Amino acid sequence: MAHDDQAPIRVDMSDVEWKARCDLAALYRLAALYGWDDLIFTHISARIAAKDSWVKQPDGAYAPSETDHFLINPYGIFFNEMKASDLVKVDIAGKMVSDVPAMINPAGFTIHSAIHGALADAHFVLHLHTDHMTAVSAQKEGLLPLTQNALLLRPQLAYHDYEGVALELEERARLVADIGQKRILMLRNHGTLTWGTTAAEAFTIMYFLEQACRQQVMALSVGRDGVLEVGQAVQDKVAPLSGGIGFVGGLVWPGLMRKLNREAPGYDA
């Protein structure tokens, strides 16, 4: 895509960055629609590859950045009112790239920068604190093999022990070691994290995770001895299907966008 030195698309950014902003703002709005938000807390982020991120130079011209940048929510904006233009751009150290009067949550960026920095395909990262997912994160056995949703996710699930509010950058190495190449990280006593190569993939994994956790909490209302676990042979039979969630995400995303445009329009402004 060609750029004029003085007139980058949508002011200070490429059309690829604008698309990433719209997808990310859509994720925030969808999280709110599904009841996954937590006031202004928790975070969803997106990576912008260096070749797609244009920044203003001291001489007033625009040029591609030399390092990857990341988009994340500023403090003070609820998920259900997030717009593409609200999102702030930071570097891998969490420093603002654009000169905007905004503040981000440092704990959020500690977690997100760890995943973005370690996994090349982690273009979108969701971190949430829903009641059901947080409840399961506090259960000793974690996500149990009770439902089909759980069986599809367990092969992609890793765990990270709670270390307190994530303000220390040293924790990033332990987050990375714990998640490995898996798509889901259950943050013990805290919440959950999913990532995807696309917004659709990251959202769909989180959707099924929330479903599995909600179903587990409901099933355990009869007590641990009252639930029926799926046997190991069937678990092994279902496990290979866990890699297809990204494909499913591509199927559901158009419908999610229609739902968003009906019920929460304006995310792409």
PDB file of C-alpha atoms in Angstrom:
ATOM      1  CA  MET A   1       0.000   0.000   0.000  1.00  0.00           C
ATOM      2  CA  ALA A   2       1.400   3.401  -0.964  1.00  0.00           C
ATOM      3  CA  HIS A   3       1.565   6.289   1.479  1.00  0.00           C
ATOM      4  CA  ASP A   4       1.993   9.984   0.930  1.00  0.00           C
ATOM      5  CA  ASP A   5       4.731  11.437   3.173  1.00  0.00           C
ATOM      6  CA  GLN A   6       2.383  14.045   4.556  1.00  0.00           C
ATOM      7  CA  ALA A   7      -0.996  12.288   4.386  1.00  0.00           C
ATOM      8  CA  PRO A   8      -1.087   8.801   5.927  1.00  0.00           C
ATOM      9  CA  ILE A   9      -4.408   7.045   5.874  1.00  0.00           C
ATOM     10  CA  ARG A  10      -6.721   7.991   8.792  1.00  0.00           C
ATOM     11  CA  VAL A  11      -4.067  10.294  10.283  1.00  0.00           C
ATOM     12  CA  ASP A  12      -0.884   8.740  11.631  1.00  0.00           C
ATOM     13  CA  MET A  13      -1.799   5.164  10.669  1.00  0.00           C
ATOM     14  CA  SER A  14      -2.163   2.701   7.824  1.00  0.00           C
ATOM     15  CA  ASP A  15      -5.433   1.136   6.744  1.00  0.00           C
ATOM     16  CA  VAL A  16      -4.146  -2.162   8.183  1.00  0.00           C
ATOM     17  CA  GLU A  17      -3.781  -0.512  11.591  1.00  0.00           C
ATOM     18  CA  TRP A  18      -7.270   0.951  11.290  1.00  0.00           C
ATOM     19  CA  LYS A  19      -8.660  -2.527  10.561  1.00  0.00           C
ATOM     20  CA  ALA A  20      -6.895  -3.860  13.671  1.00  0.00           C
ATOM     21  CA  ARG A  21      -8.359  -0.999  15.692  1.00  0.00           C
ATOM     22  CA  CYS A  22     -11.867  -1.765  14.452  1.00  0.00           C
ATOM     23  CA  ASP A  23     -11.490  -5.477  15.215  1.00  0.00           C
ATOM     24  CA  LEU A  24     -10.148  -4.715  18.684  1.00  0.00           C
ATOM     25  CA  ALA A  25     -12.888  -2.206  19.469  1.00  0.00           C
ATOM     26  CA  ALA A  26     -15.378  -4.837  18.293  1.00  0.00           C
ATOM     27  CA  LEU A  27     -13.918  -7.292  20.796  1.00  0.00           C
ATOM     28  CA  TYR A  28     -14.422  -4.799  23.615  1.00  0.00           C
ATOM     29  CA  ARG A  29     -18.033  -4.185  22.595  1.00  0.00           C
ATOM     30  CA  LEU A  30     -18.697  -7.927  22.245  1.00  0.00           C
ATOM     31  CA  ALA A  31     -17.215  -8.610  25.677  1.00  0.00           C
ATOM     32  CA  ALA A  32     -19.667  -6.085  27.110  1.00  0.00           C
ATOM     33  CA  LEU A  33     -22.597  -7.532  25.162  1.00  0.00           C
ATOM     34  CA  TYR A  34     -21.877 -10.984  26.586  1.00  0.00           C
ATOM     35  CA  GLY A  35     -21.503  -9.640  30.124  1.00  0.00           C
ATOM     36  CA  TRP A  36     -17.787 -10.284  30.381  1.00  0.00           C
ATOM     37  CA  ASP A  37     -16.653  -6.753  31.245  1.00  0.00           C
ATOM     38  CA  ASP A  38     -15.494  -5.563  34.670  1.00  0.00           C
ATOM     39  CA  LEU A  39     -16.022  -1.775  34.746  1.00  0.00           C
ATOM     40  CA  ILE A  40     -12.844  -0.319  33.138  1.00  0.00           C
ATOM     41  CA  PHE A  41     -10.695  -3.252  34.231  1.00  0.00           C
ATOM     42  CA  THR A  42      -9.370  -6.281  32.324  1.00  0.00           C
ATOM     43  CA  HIS A  43      -7.919  -5.822  28.887  1.00  0.00           C
ATOM     44  CA  ILE A  44      -7.955  -6.858  25.264  1.00  0.00           C
ATOM     45  CA  SER A  45      -4.993  -6.015  23.047  1.00  0.00           C
ATOM     46  CA  ALA A  46      -3.802  -6.296  19.460  1.00  0.00           C
ATOM     47  CA  ARG A  47      -0.396  -6.303  17.835  1.00  0.00           C
ATOM     48  CA  ILE A  48       0.373  -4.017  14.906  1.00  0.00           C
ATOM     49  CA  ALA A  49       3.266  -5.306  12.831  1.00  0.00           C
ATOM     50  CA  ALA A  50       6.042  -2.798  12.179  1.00  0.00           C
ATOM     51  CA  LYS A  51       5.337  -2.623   8.458  1.00  0.00           C
ATOM     52  CA  ASP A  52       1.753  -1.588   9.167  1.00  0.00           C
ATOM     53  CA  SER A  53       2.381   1.028  11.841  1.00  0.00           C
ATOM     54  CA  TRP A  54       3.154   4.543  10.650  1.00  0.00           C
ATOM     55  CA  VAL A  55       4.309   7.230  13.068  1.00  0.00           C
ATOM     56  CA  LYS A  56       5.050  10.925  12.758  1.00  0.00           C
ATOM     57  CA  GLN A  57       8.733  11.838  12.542  1.00  0.00           C
ATOM     58  CA  PRO A  58      10.375  14.994  13.990  1.00  0.00           C
ATOM     59  CA  ASP A  59      10.392  16.592  10.530  1.00  0.00           C
ATOM     60  CA  GLY A  60       6.634  16.118  10.212  1.00  0.00           C
ATOM     61  CA  ALA A  61       6.799  13.251   7.706  1.00  0.00           C
ATOM     62  CA  TYR A  62       5.422   9.773   8.376  1.00  0.00           C
ATOM     63  CA  ALA A  63       7.378   6.521   8.228  1.00  0.00           C
ATOM     64  CA  PRO A  64       6.937   2.898   9.357  1.00  0.00           C
ATOM     65  CA  SER A  65       7.939   2.188  12.945  1.00  0.00           C
ATOM     66  CA  GLU A  66      11.007   0.035  13.611  1.00  0.00           C
ATOM     67  CA  THR A  67       9.367  -2.219  16.212  1.00  0.00           C
ATOM     68  CA  ASP A  68       5.995  -3.817  16.711  1.00  0.00           C
ATOM     69  CA  HIS A  69       3.394  -1.756  18.500  1.00  0.00           C
ATOM     70  CA  PHE A  70       0.358  -2.787  20.499  1.00  0.00           C
ATOM     71  CA  LEU A  71      -3.135  -1.393  20.926  1.00  0.00           C
ATOM     72  CA  ILE A  72      -4.843  -1.476  24.322  1.00  0.00           C
ATOM     73  CA  ASN A  73      -7.659   0.294  26.134  1.00  0.00           C
ATOM     74  CA  PRO A  74      -7.134   3.567  27.978  1.00  0.00           C
ATOM     75  CA  TYR A  75      -8.462   3.998  31.491  1.00  0.00           C
ATOM     76  CA  GLY A  76     -11.826   5.684  31.807  1.00  0.00           C
ATOM     77  CA  ILE A  77     -13.719   4.138  28.875  1.00  0.00           C
ATOM     78  CA  PHE A  78     -16.192   1.346  29.423  1.00  0.00           C
ATOM     79  CA  PHE A  79     -16.065  -1.659  27.112  1.00  0.00           C
ATOM     80  CA  ASN A  80     -19.543  -0.959  25.737  1.00  0.00           C
ATOM     81  CA  GLU A  81     -18.483   2.498  24.523  1.00  0.00           C
ATOM     82  CA  MET A  82     -15.037   1.627  23.120  1.00  0.00           C
ATOM     83  CA  LYS A  83     -14.260   2.996  19.651  1.00  0.00           C
ATOM     84  CA  ALA A  84     -11.399   2.273  17.291  1.00  0.00           C
ATOM     85  CA  SER A  85     -10.087   5.808  17.752  1.00  0.00           C
ATOM     86  CA  ASP A  86     -10.070   5.465  21.569  1.00  0.00           C
ATOM     87  CA  LEU A  87      -7.437   2.723  21.632  1.00  0.00           C
ATOM     88  CA  VAL A  88      -3.917   3.760  22.550  1.00  0.00           C
ATOM     89  CA  LYS A  89      -0.719   2.563  20.903  1.00  0.00           C
ATOM     90  CA  VAL A  90       2.229   1.476  23.033  1.00  0.00           C
ATOM     91  CA  ASP A  91       5.574  -0.199  22.454  1.00  0.00           C
ATOM     92  CA  ILE A  92       6.770  -3.454  24.024  1.00  0.00           C
ATOM     93  CA  ALA A  93       7.846  -1.533  27.140  1.00  0.00           C
ATOM     94  CA  GLY A  94       4.356  -0.084  27.574  1.00  0.00           C
ATOM     95  CA  LYS A  95       5.371   3.444  26.589  1.00  0.00           C
ATOM     96  CA  MET A  96       2.976   5.560  24.580  1.00  0.00           C
ATOM     97  CA  VAL A  97       3.806   5.788  20.891  1.00  0.00           C
ATOM     98  CA  SER A  98       1.245   8.445  20.094  1.00  0.00           C
ATOM     99  CA  ASP A  99       1.098  11.729  21.968  1.00  0.00           C
ATOM    100  CA  VAL A 100      -2.324  11.261  23.541  1.00  0.00           C
ATOM    101  CA  PRO A 101      -3.593  12.219  27.013  1.00  0.00           C
ATOM    102  CA  ALA A 102      -4.360   8.669  28.111  1.00  0.00           C
ATOM    103  CA  MET A 103      -3.373   6.249  30.844  1.00  0.00           C
ATOM    104  CA  ILE A 104      -3.258   2.467  30.620  1.00  0.00           C
ATOM    105  CA  ASN A 105      -3.300  -0.188  33.306  1.00  0.00           C
ATOM    106  CA  PRO A 106       0.320  -1.258  33.939  1.00  0.00           C
ATOM    107  CA  ALA A 107      -0.742  -4.645  35.289  1.00  0.00           C
ATOM    108  CA  GLY A 108      -2.680  -5.282  32.114  1.00  0.00           C
ATOM    109  CA  PHE A 109       0.245  -4.510  29.913  1.00  0.00           C
ATOM    110  CA  THR A 110       2.553  -6.742  31.953  1.00  0.00           C
ATOM    111  CA  ILE A 111       0.348  -9.707  31.086  1.00  0.00           C
ATOM    112  CA  HIS A 112      -0.367  -8.765  27.479  1.00  0.00           C
ATOM    113  CA  SER A 113       3.182  -7.789  26.549  1.00  0.00           C
ATOM    114  CA  ALA A 114       4.402 -11.165  27.814  1.00  0.00           C
ATOM    115  CA  ILE A 115       2.139 -13.065  25.432  1.00  0.00           C
ATOM    116  CA  HIS A 116       2.544 -10.733  22.450  1.00  0.00           C
ATOM    117  CA  GLY A 117       6.309 -10.680  22.898  1.00  0.00           C
ATOM    118  CA  ALA A 118       6.751 -14.441  23.154  1.00  0.00           C
ATOM    119  CA  LEU A 119       4.224 -15.786  20.635  1.00  0.00           C
ATOM    120  CA  ALA A 120       4.580 -14.506  17.090  1.00  0.00           C
ATOM    121  CA  ASP A 121       1.031 -15.513  16.147  1.00  0.00           C
ATOM    122  CA  ALA A 122      -0.605 -13.919  19.197  1.00  0.00           C
ATOM    123  CA  HIS A 123      -2.052 -10.930  17.368  1.00  0.00           C
ATOM    124  CA  PHE A 124      -5.070 -10.583  19.682  1.00  0.00           C
ATOM    125  CA  VAL A 125      -5.019 -11.276  23.425  1.00  0.00           C
ATOM    126  CA  LEU A 126      -8.063 -11.288  25.732  1.00  0.00           C
ATOM    127  CA  HIS A 127      -7.797 -11.185  29.527  1.00  0.00           C
ATOM    128  CA  LEU A 128     -11.042 -11.334  31.530  1.00  0.00           C
ATOM    129  CA  HIS A 129     -12.345 -11.696  35.090  1.00  0.00           C
ATOM    130  CA  THR A 130     -15.818 -13.182  34.607  1.00  0.00           C
ATOM    131  CA  ASP A 131     -17.408 -14.755  37.679  1.00  0.00           C
ATOM    132  CA  HIS A 132     -17.489 -18.272  36.256  1.00  0.00           C
ATOM    133  CA  MET A 133     -13.970 -18.299  34.835  1.00  0.00           C
ATOM    134  CA  THR A 134     -12.531 -16.747  37.991  1.00  0.00           C
ATOM    135  CA  ALA A 135     -14.416 -19.299  40.101  1.00  0.00           C
ATOM    136  CA  VAL A 136     -12.915 -22.191  38.153  1.00  0.00           C
ATOM    137  CA  SER A 137      -9.456 -20.583  38.349  1.00  0.00           C
ATOM    138  CA  ALA A 138      -9.806 -20.826  42.152  1.00  0.00           C
ATOM    139  CA  GLN A 139     -10.773 -24.511  42.112  1.00  0.00           C
ATOM    140  CA  LYS A 140      -7.879 -26.875  42.856  1.00  0.00           C
ATOM    141  CA  GLU A 141      -8.633 -29.216  39.962  1.00  0.00           C
ATOM    142  CA  GLY A 142      -9.133 -26.441  37.430  1.00  0.00           C
ATOM    143  CA  LEU A 143     -11.270 -27.164  34.383  1.00  0.00           C
ATOM    144  CA  LEU A 144     -12.704 -30.653  34.750  1.00  0.00           C
ATOM    145  CA  PRO A 145     -13.688 -33.035  31.900  1.00  0.00           C
ATOM    146  CA  LEU A 146     -17.412 -32.605  32.519  1.00  0.00           C
ATOM    147  CA  THR A 147     -18.743 -31.178  29.241  1.00  0.00           C
ATOM    148  CA  GLN A 148     -18.013 -31.210  25.537  1.00  0.00           C
ATOM    149  CA  ASN A 149     -16.861 -27.592  25.732  1.00  0.00           C
ATOM    150  CA  ALA A 150     -14.355 -28.502  28.414  1.00  0.00           C
ATOM    151  CA  LEU A 151     -13.062 -31.491  26.438  1.00  0.00           C
ATOM    152  CA  LEU A 152     -12.437 -29.310  23.394  1.00  0.00           C
ATOM    153  CA  LEU A 153     -10.446 -26.784  25.434  1.00  0.00           C
ATOM    154  CA  ARG A 154      -8.438 -28.807  27.937  1.00  0.00           C
ATOM    155  CA  PRO A 155      -5.667 -29.776  25.449  1.00  0.00           C
ATOM    156  CA  GLN A 156      -5.096 -26.034  24.846  1.00  0.00           C
ATOM    157  CA  LEU A 157      -5.208 -25.050  28.537  1.00  0.00           C
ATOM    158  CA  ALA A 158      -2.291 -24.084  30.794  1.00  0.00           C
ATOM    159  CA  TYR A 159      -2.189 -22.674  34.336  1.00  0.00           C
ATOM    160  CA  HIS A 160      -0.267 -19.854  36.017  1.00  0.00           C
ATOM    161  CA  ASP A 161      -0.180 -19.475  39.804  1.00  0.00           C
ATOM    162  CA  TYR A 162      -1.280 -16.185  41.308  1.00  0.00           C
ATOM    163  CA  GLU A 163       1.614 -13.885  42.236  1.00  0.00           C
ATOM    164  CA  GLY A 164      -0.398 -10.828  43.225  1.00  0.00           C
ATOM    165  CA  VAL A 165      -1.342  -7.854  41.058  1.00  0.00           C
ATOM    166  CA  ALA A 166       0.806  -8.179  37.919  1.00  0.00           C
ATOM    167  CA  LEU A 167       2.970  -5.085  38.341  1.00  0.00           C
ATOM    168  CA  GLU A 168       6.391  -6.751  38.241  1.00  0.00           C
ATOM    169  CA  LEU A 169       7.825  -7.228  34.757  1.00  0.00           C
ATOM    170  CA  GLU A 170       9.802 -10.235  35.989  1.00  0.00           C
ATOM    171  CA  GLU A 171       6.562 -12.184  36.084  1.00  0.00           C
ATOM    172  CA  ARG A 172       6.402 -12.088  32.288  1.00  0.00           C
ATOM    173  CA  ALA A 173       9.010 -14.837  31.950  1.00  0.00           C
ATOM    174  CA  ARG A 174       6.955 -17.121  34.187  1.00  0.00           C
ATOM    175  CA  LEU A 175       3.752 -16.358  32.280  1.00  0.00           C
ATOM    176  CA  VAL A 176       5.503 -17.283  29.040  1.00  0.00           C
ATOM    177  CA  ALA A 177       6.984 -20.467  30.505  1.00  0.00           C
ATOM    178  CA  ASP A 178       3.593 -21.579  31.786  1.00  0.00           C
ATOM    179  CA  ILE A 179       1.572 -20.958  28.627  1.00  0.00           C
ATOM    180  CA  GLY A 180       4.109 -22.468  26.228  1.00  0.00           C
ATOM    181  CA  GLN A 181       2.387 -22.718  22.852  1.00  0.00           C
ATOM    182  CA  LYS A 182      -1.111 -23.233  24.241  1.00  0.00           C
ATOM    183  CA  ARG A 183      -3.992 -20.886  23.467  1.00  0.00           C
ATOM    184  CA  ILE A 184      -5.506 -20.573  26.953  1.00  0.00           C
ATOM    185  CA  LEU A 185      -3.943 -19.539  30.236  1.00  0.00           C
ATOM    186  CA  MET A 186      -5.957 -19.871  33.422  1.00  0.00           C
ATOM    187  CA  LEU A 187      -4.591 -17.333  35.879  1.00  0.00           C
ATOM    188  CA  ARG A 188      -5.149 -18.978  39.244  1.00  0.00           C
ATOM    189  CA  ASN A 189      -7.381 -17.008  41.659  1.00  0.00           C
ATOM    190  CA  HIS A 190      -7.553 -14.242  39.050  1.00  0.00           C
ATOM    191  CA  GLY A 191      -9.146 -14.919  35.661  1.00  0.00           C
ATOM    192  CA  THR A 192      -8.343 -16.210  32.200  1.00  0.00           C
ATOM    193  CA  LEU A 193      -6.473 -15.320  29.025  1.00  0.00           C
ATOM    194  CA  THR A 194      -6.870 -16.440  25.423  1.00  0.00           C
ATOM    195  CA  TRP A 195      -5.029 -15.463  22.271  1.00  0.00           C
ATOM    196  CA  GLY A 196      -5.551 -15.871  18.564  1.00  0.00           C
ATOM    197  CA  THR A 197      -4.122 -14.985  15.202  1.00  0.00           C
ATOM    198  CA  THR A 198      -7.391 -13.146  14.544  1.00  0.00           C
ATOM    199  CA  ALA A 199      -9.939 -11.349  16.683  1.00  0.00           C
ATOM    200  CA  ALA A 200     -12.455 -14.033  15.731  1.00  0.00           C
ATOM    201  CA  GLU A 201     -10.220 -16.832  16.947  1.00  0.00           C
ATOM    202  CA  ALA A 202      -9.362 -15.203  20.276  1.00  0.00           C
ATOM    203  CA  PHE A 203     -13.021 -14.364  20.943  1.00  0.00           C
ATOM    204  CA  THR A 204     -14.338 -17.811  20.044  1.00  0.00           C
ATOM    205  CA  ILE A 205     -11.875 -19.579  22.321  1.00  0.00           C
ATOM    206  CA  MET A 206     -12.902 -17.274  25.169  1.00  0.00           C
ATOM    207  CA  TYR A 207     -16.581 -17.876  24.415  1.00  0.00           C
ATOM    208  CA  PHE A 208     -16.249 -21.633  24.735  1.00  0.00           C
ATOM    209  CA  LEU A 209     -14.078 -21.227  27.842  1.00  0.00           C
ATOM    210  CA  GLU A 210     -16.733 -19.092  29.535  1.00  0.00           C
ATOM    211  CA  GLN A 211     -19.362 -21.670  28.570  1.00  0.00           C
ATOM    212  CA  ALA A 212     -17.288 -24.544  29.961  1.00  0.00           C
ATOM    213  CA  CYS A 213     -16.590 -22.720  33.224  1.00  0.00           C
ATOM    214  CA  ARG A 214     -20.220 -21.659  33.695  1.00  0.00           C
ATOM    215  CA  GLN A 215     -21.368 -25.228  33.062  1.00  0.00           C
ATOM    216  CA  GLN A 216     -18.814 -26.569  35.553  1.00  0.00           C
ATOM    217  CA  VAL A 217     -19.888 -24.156  38.289  1.00  0.00           C
ATOM    218  CA  MET A 218     -23.515 -25.148  37.711  1.00  0.00           C
ATOM    219  CA  ALA A 219     -22.718 -28.871  37.660  1.00  0.00           C
ATOM    220  CA  LEU A 220     -20.697 -28.659  40.874  1.00  0.00           C
ATOM    221  CA  SER A 221     -23.717 -27.186  42.665  1.00  0.00           C
ATOM    222  CA  VAL A 222     -24.632 -30.808  43.429  1.00  0.00           C
ATOM    223  CA  GLY A 223     -21.197 -31.413  44.977  1.00  0.00           C
ATOM    224  CA  ARG A 224     -17.979 -32.895  43.643  1.00  0.00           C
ATOM    225  CA  ASP A 225     -19.207 -36.477  44.075  1.00  0.00           C
ATOM    226  CA  GLY A 226     -22.412 -35.796  42.177  1.00  0.00           C
ATOM    227  CA  VAL A 227     -20.880 -35.067  38.755  1.00  0.00           C
ATOM    228  CA  LEU A 228     -20.006 -37.500  35.990  1.00  0.00           C
ATOM    229  CA  GLU A 229     -16.571 -37.062  34.397  1.00  0.00           C
ATOM    230  CA  VAL A 230     -15.934 -38.124  30.826  1.00  0.00           C
ATOM    231  CA  GLY A 231     -13.607 -41.115  30.652  1.00  0.00           C
ATOM    232  CA  GLN A 232     -10.046 -40.819  29.409  1.00  0.00           C
ATOM    233  CA  ALA A 233     -10.679 -42.799  26.223  1.00  0.00           C
ATOM    234  CA  VAL A 234     -13.348 -40.340  25.099  1.00  0.00           C
ATOM    235  CA  GLN A 235     -11.219 -37.385  26.200  1.00  0.00           C
ATOM    236  CA  ASP A 236      -8.464 -38.679  23.928  1.00  0.00           C
ATOM    237  CA  LYS A 237     -10.964 -39.090  21.086  1.00  0.00           C
ATOM    238  CA  VAL A 238     -12.150 -35.475  21.345  1.00  0.00           C
ATOM    239  CA  ALA A 239      -8.738 -33.895  21.977  1.00  0.00           C
ATOM    240  CA  PRO A 240      -7.595 -33.700  18.311  1.00  0.00           C
ATOM    241  CA  LEU A 241     -10.578 -31.466  17.556  1.00  0.00           C
ATOM    242  CA  SER A 242      -9.261 -28.748  19.877  1.00  0.00           C
ATOM    243  CA  GLY A 243      -7.180 -27.276  17.068  1.00  0.00           C
ATOM    244  CA  GLY A 244     -10.255 -26.387  15.012  1.00  0.00           C
ATOM    245  CA  ILE A 245     -11.552 -23.563  17.175  1.00  0.00           C
ATOM    246  CA  GLY A 246      -9.907 -20.952  14.969  1.00  0.00           C
ATOM    247  CA  PHE A 247     -11.808 -22.264  11.976  1.00  0.00           C
ATOM    248  CA  VAL A 248     -15.043 -22.084  13.945  1.00  0.00           C
ATOM    249  CA  GLY A 249     -14.200 -18.491  14.850  1.00  0.00           C
ATOM    250  CA  GLY A 250     -14.129 -17.574  11.191  1.00  0.00           C
ATOM    251  CA  LEU A 251     -17.597 -19.044  10.773  1.00  0.00           C
ATOM    252  CA  VAL A 252     -19.189 -17.158  13.672  1.00  0.00           C
ATOM    253  CA  TRP A 253     -17.442 -13.780  13.250  1.00  0.00           C
ATOM    254  CA  PRO A 254     -19.714 -12.424  10.454  1.00  0.00           C
ATOM    255  CA  GLY A 255     -22.761 -13.117  12.611  1.00  0.00           C
ATOM    256  CA  LEU A 256     -21.115 -11.488  15.601  1.00  0.00           C
ATOM    257  CA  MET A 257     -20.458  -8.379  13.523  1.00  0.00           C
ATOM    258  CA  ARG A 258     -24.102  -8.240  12.449  1.00  0.00           C
ATOM    259  CA  LYS A 259     -25.144  -8.579  16.084  1.00  0.00           C
ATOM    260  CA  LEU A 260     -22.753  -5.798  17.076  1.00  0.00           C
ATOM    261  CA  ASN A 261     -23.968  -3.485  14.347  1.00  0.00           C
ATOM    262  CA  ARG A 262     -27.552  -4.030  15.492  1.00  0.00           C
ATOM    263  CA  GLU A 263     -27.033  -3.811  19.245  1.00  0.00           C
ATOM    264  CA  ALA A 264     -23.897  -1.711  19.796  1.00  0.00           C
ATOM    265  CA  PRO A 265     -23.022   0.273  16.649  1.00  0.00           C
ATOM    266  CA  GLY A 266     -20.236   2.841  16.575  1.00  0.00           C
ATOM    267  CA  TYR A 267     -17.236   0.718  17.518  1.00  0.00           C
ATOM    268  CA  ASP A 268     -15.619   1.515  14.154  1.00  0.00           C
ATOM    269  CA  ALA A 269     -15.526   5.293  14.681  1.00  0.00           C
TER     270      ALA A 269
END
